[in-house]
Amino acid sequence: MGKLIEDFEGYRTKMNARIMESSNTNIKRFFALDTTTYADGALDVKTKELLGLVASMVLRCDDCIKYHLGKCHEAGVNHDEMNEVFMIANLVGGSIVIPHYRRAVEYWDELNGVES
């Protein structure tokens, strides 16, 4: 596991545990809703994660982008599929998405063991 992935996943795990130990029922329900929304349904997990990735890129949330890139990797998204998703995000979001696109490519490469 590369440093980008290790840092992101370590921090996310640590802080989610901290939030869960001190949060109220509503935030716990929200986290549960997030988890169940991305489960298989009329749309498969892979499609839902790709949609989440595009939304995250357009909204310019680097943490969300990393999270969905990891989930896309787990769901078996390949290089060509990812490049098409990146292009949709850039088309919808405009040129302001390009810095997030750069970081997304770097993270995707690390997930796939490719040196950027």
PDB file of C-alpha atoms in Angstrom:
ATOM      1  CA  MET A   1       0.000   0.000   0.000  1.00  0.00           C
ATOM      2  CA  GLY A   2       1.377   3.394  -0.982  1.00  0.00           C
ATOM      3  CA  LYS A   3       1.779   6.378   1.314  1.00  0.00           C
ATOM      4  CA  LEU A   4      -1.191   8.321  -0.130  1.00  0.00           C
ATOM      5  CA  ILE A   5      -3.497   5.382   0.476  1.00  0.00           C
ATOM      6  CA  GLU A   6      -2.060   4.555   3.893  1.00  0.00           C
ATOM      7  CA  ASP A   7      -2.334   8.176   5.081  1.00  0.00           C
ATOM      8  CA  PHE A   8      -5.883   8.610   3.806  1.00  0.00           C
ATOM      9  CA  GLU A   9      -7.243   5.301   5.081  1.00  0.00           C
ATOM     10  CA  GLY A  10      -5.489   5.615   8.441  1.00  0.00           C
ATOM     11  CA  TYR A  11      -6.831   9.100   9.101  1.00  0.00           C
ATOM     12  CA  ARG A  12     -10.335   8.212   7.883  1.00  0.00           C
ATOM     13  CA  THR A  13     -10.521   5.111  10.065  1.00  0.00           C
ATOM     14  CA  LYS A  14      -9.209   6.955  13.132  1.00  0.00           C
ATOM     15  CA  MET A  15     -11.547   9.911  12.786  1.00  0.00           C
ATOM     16  CA  ASN A  16     -14.624   7.838  11.895  1.00  0.00           C
ATOM     17  CA  ALA A  17     -14.062   5.847  15.100  1.00  0.00           C
ATOM     18  CA  ARG A  18     -13.742   9.107  17.037  1.00  0.00           C
ATOM     19  CA  ILE A  19     -16.947  10.471  15.495  1.00  0.00           C
ATOM     20  CA  MET A  20     -18.852   7.272  16.242  1.00  0.00           C
ATOM     21  CA  GLU A  21     -17.808   7.235  19.897  1.00  0.00           C
ATOM     22  CA  SER A  22     -19.069  10.745  20.527  1.00  0.00           C
ATOM     23  CA  SER A  23     -21.770  11.423  17.968  1.00  0.00           C
ATOM     24  CA  ASN A  24     -25.502  11.429  18.319  1.00  0.00           C
ATOM     25  CA  THR A  25     -27.987   9.056  16.752  1.00  0.00           C
ATOM     26  CA  ASN A  26     -28.599  11.283  13.730  1.00  0.00           C
ATOM     27  CA  ILE A  27     -24.995  11.226  12.500  1.00  0.00           C
ATOM     28  CA  LYS A  28     -24.851   7.467  13.071  1.00  0.00           C
ATOM     29  CA  ARG A  29     -28.010   7.106  10.975  1.00  0.00           C
ATOM     30  CA  PHE A  30     -26.482   9.324   8.298  1.00  0.00           C
ATOM     31  CA  PHE A  31     -23.353   7.148   8.148  1.00  0.00           C
ATOM     32  CA  ALA A  32     -25.585   4.047   7.917  1.00  0.00           C
ATOM     33  CA  LEU A  33     -27.633   5.667   5.142  1.00  0.00           C
ATOM     34  CA  ASP A  34     -24.439   6.388   3.215  1.00  0.00           C
ATOM     35  CA  THR A  35     -23.352   2.753   3.556  1.00  0.00           C
ATOM     36  CA  THR A  36     -26.691   1.262   2.513  1.00  0.00           C
ATOM     37  CA  THR A  37     -27.132   3.680  -0.396  1.00  0.00           C
ATOM     38  CA  TYR A  38     -24.004   2.305  -2.078  1.00  0.00           C
ATOM     39  CA  ALA A  39     -25.069  -1.348  -1.661  1.00  0.00           C
ATOM     40  CA  ASP A  40     -26.275  -3.443  -4.613  1.00  0.00           C
ATOM     41  CA  GLY A  41     -29.790  -2.557  -5.694  1.00  0.00           C
ATOM     42  CA  ALA A  42     -31.332  -1.590  -9.020  1.00  0.00           C
ATOM     43  CA  LEU A  43     -27.838  -0.261  -9.769  1.00  0.00           C
ATOM     44  CA  ASP A  44     -24.808  -2.383  -8.975  1.00  0.00           C
ATOM     45  CA  VAL A  45     -22.081  -1.254  -6.564  1.00  0.00           C
ATOM     46  CA  LYS A  46     -19.649  -0.449  -9.381  1.00  0.00           C
ATOM     47  CA  THR A  47     -22.108   1.921 -11.073  1.00  0.00           C
ATOM     48  CA  LYS A  48     -22.999   3.609  -7.800  1.00  0.00           C
ATOM     49  CA  GLU A  49     -19.343   4.167  -6.925  1.00  0.00           C
ATOM     50  CA  LEU A  50     -18.664   5.636 -10.367  1.00  0.00           C
ATOM     51  CA  LEU A  51     -21.602   8.015  -9.865  1.00  0.00           C
ATOM     52  CA  GLY A  52     -20.284   8.923  -6.421  1.00  0.00           C
ATOM     53  CA  LEU A  53     -16.862   9.609  -7.916  1.00  0.00           C
ATOM     54  CA  VAL A  54     -18.231  11.945 -10.591  1.00  0.00           C
ATOM     55  CA  ALA A  55     -20.298  13.826  -8.003  1.00  0.00           C
ATOM     56  CA  SER A  56     -17.288  14.094  -5.699  1.00  0.00           C
ATOM     57  CA  MET A  57     -15.087  15.441  -8.465  1.00  0.00           C
ATOM     58  CA  VAL A  58     -17.679  18.004  -9.542  1.00  0.00           C
ATOM     59  CA  LEU A  59     -18.147  19.053  -5.906  1.00  0.00           C
ATOM     60  CA  ARG A  60     -14.324  19.155  -5.564  1.00  0.00           C
ATOM     61  CA  CYS A  61     -14.068  17.045  -2.405  1.00  0.00           C
ATOM     62  CA  ASP A  62     -10.625  15.402  -2.409  1.00  0.00           C
ATOM     63  CA  ASP A  63     -11.453  13.113   0.541  1.00  0.00           C
ATOM     64  CA  CYS A  64     -14.613  11.920  -1.198  1.00  0.00           C
ATOM     65  CA  ILE A  65     -12.705  11.441  -4.455  1.00  0.00           C
ATOM     66  CA  LYS A  66     -10.104   9.255  -2.716  1.00  0.00           C
ATOM     67  CA  TYR A  67     -12.806   7.260  -0.961  1.00  0.00           C
ATOM     68  CA  HIS A  68     -14.723   6.569  -4.180  1.00  0.00           C
ATOM     69  CA  LEU A  69     -11.526   5.810  -6.107  1.00  0.00           C
ATOM     70  CA  GLY A  70     -10.750   3.131  -3.523  1.00  0.00           C
ATOM     71  CA  LYS A  71     -14.250   1.714  -3.771  1.00  0.00           C
ATOM     72  CA  CYS A  72     -14.094   1.787  -7.591  1.00  0.00           C
ATOM     73  CA  HIS A  73     -10.806  -0.105  -7.424  1.00  0.00           C
ATOM     74  CA  GLU A  74     -12.408  -2.701  -5.132  1.00  0.00           C
ATOM     75  CA  ALA A  75     -15.367  -2.964  -7.539  1.00  0.00           C
ATOM     76  CA  GLY A  76     -13.047  -3.813 -10.440  1.00  0.00           C
ATOM     77  CA  VAL A  77     -13.178  -0.588 -12.428  1.00  0.00           C
ATOM     78  CA  ASN A  78     -10.511  -0.737 -15.114  1.00  0.00           C
ATOM     79  CA  HIS A  79      -8.253   1.963 -16.535  1.00  0.00           C
ATOM     80  CA  ASP A  80     -10.418   2.691 -19.591  1.00  0.00           C
ATOM     81  CA  GLU A  81     -13.597   2.951 -17.524  1.00  0.00           C
ATOM     82  CA  MET A  82     -11.866   5.283 -15.082  1.00  0.00           C
ATOM     83  CA  ASN A  83     -10.610   7.546 -17.856  1.00  0.00           C
ATOM     84  CA  GLU A  84     -14.161   7.879 -19.211  1.00  0.00           C
ATOM     85  CA  VAL A  85     -15.445   8.741 -15.744  1.00  0.00           C
ATOM     86  CA  PHE A  86     -12.698  11.350 -15.341  1.00  0.00           C
ATOM     87  CA  MET A  87     -13.739  12.905 -18.655  1.00  0.00           C
ATOM     88  CA  ILE A  88     -17.408  13.063 -17.612  1.00  0.00           C
ATOM     89  CA  ALA A  89     -16.450  14.732 -14.330  1.00  0.00           C
ATOM     90  CA  ASN A  90     -14.328  17.308 -16.161  1.00  0.00           C
ATOM     91  CA  LEU A  91     -17.041  17.956 -18.723  1.00  0.00           C
ATOM     92  CA  VAL A  92     -19.742  18.429 -16.085  1.00  0.00           C
ATOM     93  CA  GLY A  93     -17.559  20.312 -13.603  1.00  0.00           C
ATOM     94  CA  GLY A  94     -15.498  22.411 -15.983  1.00  0.00           C
ATOM     95  CA  SER A  95     -11.865  23.401 -15.835  1.00  0.00           C
ATOM     96  CA  ILE A  96     -11.995  23.991 -12.063  1.00  0.00           C
ATOM     97  CA  VAL A  97     -12.057  20.180 -11.680  1.00  0.00           C
ATOM     98  CA  ILE A  98      -8.626  19.790 -13.325  1.00  0.00           C
ATOM     99  CA  PRO A  99      -6.568  20.105 -10.086  1.00  0.00           C
ATOM    100  CA  HIS A 100      -8.770  17.405  -8.513  1.00  0.00           C
ATOM    101  CA  TYR A 101      -8.397  15.336 -11.675  1.00  0.00           C
ATOM    102  CA  ARG A 102      -4.602  15.489 -11.271  1.00  0.00           C
ATOM    103  CA  ARG A 103      -4.786  14.269  -7.671  1.00  0.00           C
ATOM    104  CA  ALA A 104      -7.345  11.624  -8.646  1.00  0.00           C
ATOM    105  CA  VAL A 105      -5.029  10.236 -11.335  1.00  0.00           C
ATOM    106  CA  GLU A 106      -2.154  10.172  -8.839  1.00  0.00           C
ATOM    107  CA  TYR A 107      -4.279   8.278  -6.285  1.00  0.00           C
ATOM    108  CA  TRP A 108      -5.698   5.906  -8.932  1.00  0.00           C
ATOM    109  CA  ASP A 109      -2.161   5.143 -10.109  1.00  0.00           C
ATOM    110  CA  GLU A 110      -1.124   4.362  -6.548  1.00  0.00           C
ATOM    111  CA  LEU A 111      -4.125   2.064  -6.105  1.00  0.00           C
ATOM    112  CA  ASN A 112      -3.022   0.228  -9.237  1.00  0.00           C
ATOM    113  CA  GLY A 113       0.683   0.140  -8.400  1.00  0.00           C
ATOM    114  CA  VAL A 114       1.611   2.505 -11.224  1.00  0.00           C
ATOM    115  CA  GLU A 115       4.324   5.071 -10.589  1.00  0.00           C
ATOM    116  CA  SER A 116       3.151   8.561 -11.514  1.00  0.00           C
TER     117      SER A 116
END
